[in-house]
């Protein structure tokens, strides 16, 4: 089941300048998981996690890379950026905490609910962030 | 209730969504303009009532498995939202009524 040749792996580039296309990696992942026959509830949770992470990379880190793997039992999403880093991940996970600018808020973002959504929908979530170097967030979903 | 029936009962203008999309079931709803609240709280197959009109609405609707978007207060989608909703078969429905009124009517219909 978990033999290497059965692990599905996809990589997506998240453009930091493109607000219009933001969500593209999440959409592509959703289609991929659907084609693999993953149950709808797991797909939905993965899509929410990926979208919030993807949007955060666009808004807060000028883009990044997303990788998705599926081994038949677990979906793993890894989001890597080389942005400013998150000074206090505990604080970032708190509902309502946001550093989004007014311009970003006008688009409907900046409620400080993205990270809490990721935490709630993922079965596991780790945040590794180094100031001025970037952030790596790994989220897993058991199907 | 299908999106089509909902559109008829609430007198909504259908701006986008093909036959398949308009046949989707609506089993709940959510009101909100802050995207990550909607992402985290809107129920699957819900009708989403909002006054947000930019293209990110389409991404949230698609990814959160929302059945249809109700644009309240006569709000018009911007060009990018309209074309993306059309391309991805996301039903965008428009009404001159306030979100409060639409939510009340929707709640009554779904009860
Ligand atoms: N990849 C990242 N790089 C740098 N900072 C980040 C990153 N992701 C999140 N943050 C920081 O964590 C805060 C909280 O993130 P969260 O997603 O919860 O809220 P938000 O993005 O500000 O608003 P919302 O997600 O509700 O639209 C952000 O405001 C930002 O300061
Ligand atoms: Mg966010």
mmCIF file of C-alpha atoms in Angstrom, chain A residues 2 6-12 25 29-30 32-33 36 38 42-43 45-47 49-50 65-80 121-126 136-143:
data_model
loop_
_atom_site.group_PDB
_atom_site.id
_atom_site.type_symbol
_atom_site.label_atom_id
_atom_site.label_comp_id
_atom_site.label_asym_id
_atom_site.label_seq_id
_atom_site.Cartn_x
_atom_site.Cartn_y
_atom_site.Cartn_z
ATOM 1 C CA UNK A 2 2.708 2.462 0.916
ATOM 2 C CA UNK A 6 2.156 4.101 -5.049
ATOM 3 C CA UNK A 7 2.802 7.463 -3.480
ATOM 4 C CA UNK A 8 1.235 10.265 -5.464
ATOM 5 C CA UNK A 9 3.234 13.476 -5.376
ATOM 6 C CA UNK A 10 2.344 16.844 -6.905
ATOM 7 C CA UNK A 11 4.083 20.191 -6.720
ATOM 8 C CA UNK A 12 2.482 23.591 -7.249
ATOM 9 C CA UNK A 25 -2.991 25.159 -6.209
ATOM 10 C CA UNK A 29 -5.153 19.498 -5.530
ATOM 11 C CA UNK A 30 -8.887 19.087 -5.096
ATOM 12 C CA UNK A 32 -6.295 15.418 -8.084
ATOM 13 C CA UNK A 33 -7.746 13.980 -4.869
ATOM 14 C CA UNK A 36 -7.890 9.358 -6.821
ATOM 15 C CA UNK A 38 -10.499 10.176 -1.860
ATOM 16 C CA UNK A 42 -11.296 14.409 3.496
ATOM 17 C CA UNK A 43 -11.046 16.331 0.219
ATOM 18 C CA UNK A 45 -10.819 19.385 4.798
ATOM 19 C CA UNK A 46 -7.672 19.233 2.676
ATOM 20 C CA UNK A 47 -8.986 21.960 0.361
ATOM 21 C CA UNK A 49 -6.223 23.719 4.749
ATOM 22 C CA UNK A 50 -4.509 24.189 1.422
ATOM 23 C CA UNK A 65 5.731 26.274 -3.147
ATOM 24 C CA UNK A 66 3.120 23.698 -2.230
ATOM 25 C CA UNK A 67 3.629 19.951 -2.309
ATOM 26 C CA UNK A 68 0.944 17.334 -1.868
ATOM 27 C CA UNK A 69 1.488 13.642 -1.332
ATOM 28 C CA UNK A 70 -1.024 10.855 -0.891
ATOM 29 C CA UNK A 71 -0.001 7.351 0.116
ATOM 30 C CA UNK A 72 -3.451 5.824 0.056
ATOM 31 C CA UNK A 73 -4.154 6.654 3.679
ATOM 32 C CA UNK A 74 -2.763 10.073 4.474
ATOM 33 C CA UNK A 75 -2.739 13.342 2.540
ATOM 34 C CA UNK A 76 0.307 15.450 3.386
ATOM 35 C CA UNK A 77 0.448 19.098 2.357
ATOM 36 C CA UNK A 78 3.738 20.973 2.680
ATOM 37 C CA UNK A 79 3.813 24.729 2.137
ATOM 38 C CA UNK A 80 7.193 26.444 1.836
ATOM 39 C CA UNK A 121 -9.299 20.838 9.680
ATOM 40 C CA UNK A 122 -5.893 19.139 9.676
ATOM 41 C CA UNK A 123 -5.318 16.033 11.773
ATOM 42 C CA UNK A 124 -1.797 17.296 12.386
ATOM 43 C CA UNK A 125 -0.142 20.629 11.702
ATOM 44 C CA UNK A 126 3.396 21.801 12.298
ATOM 45 C CA UNK A 136 7.322 25.723 6.340
ATOM 46 C CA UNK A 137 3.891 24.435 7.283
ATOM 47 C CA UNK A 138 3.066 20.726 7.117
ATOM 48 C CA UNK A 139 -0.513 19.526 7.448
ATOM 49 C CA UNK A 140 -1.804 15.969 7.277
ATOM 50 C CA UNK A 141 -5.283 14.590 6.745
ATOM 51 C CA UNK A 142 -6.155 10.959 7.396
ATOM 52 C CA UNK A 143 -8.699 9.755 4.882
#
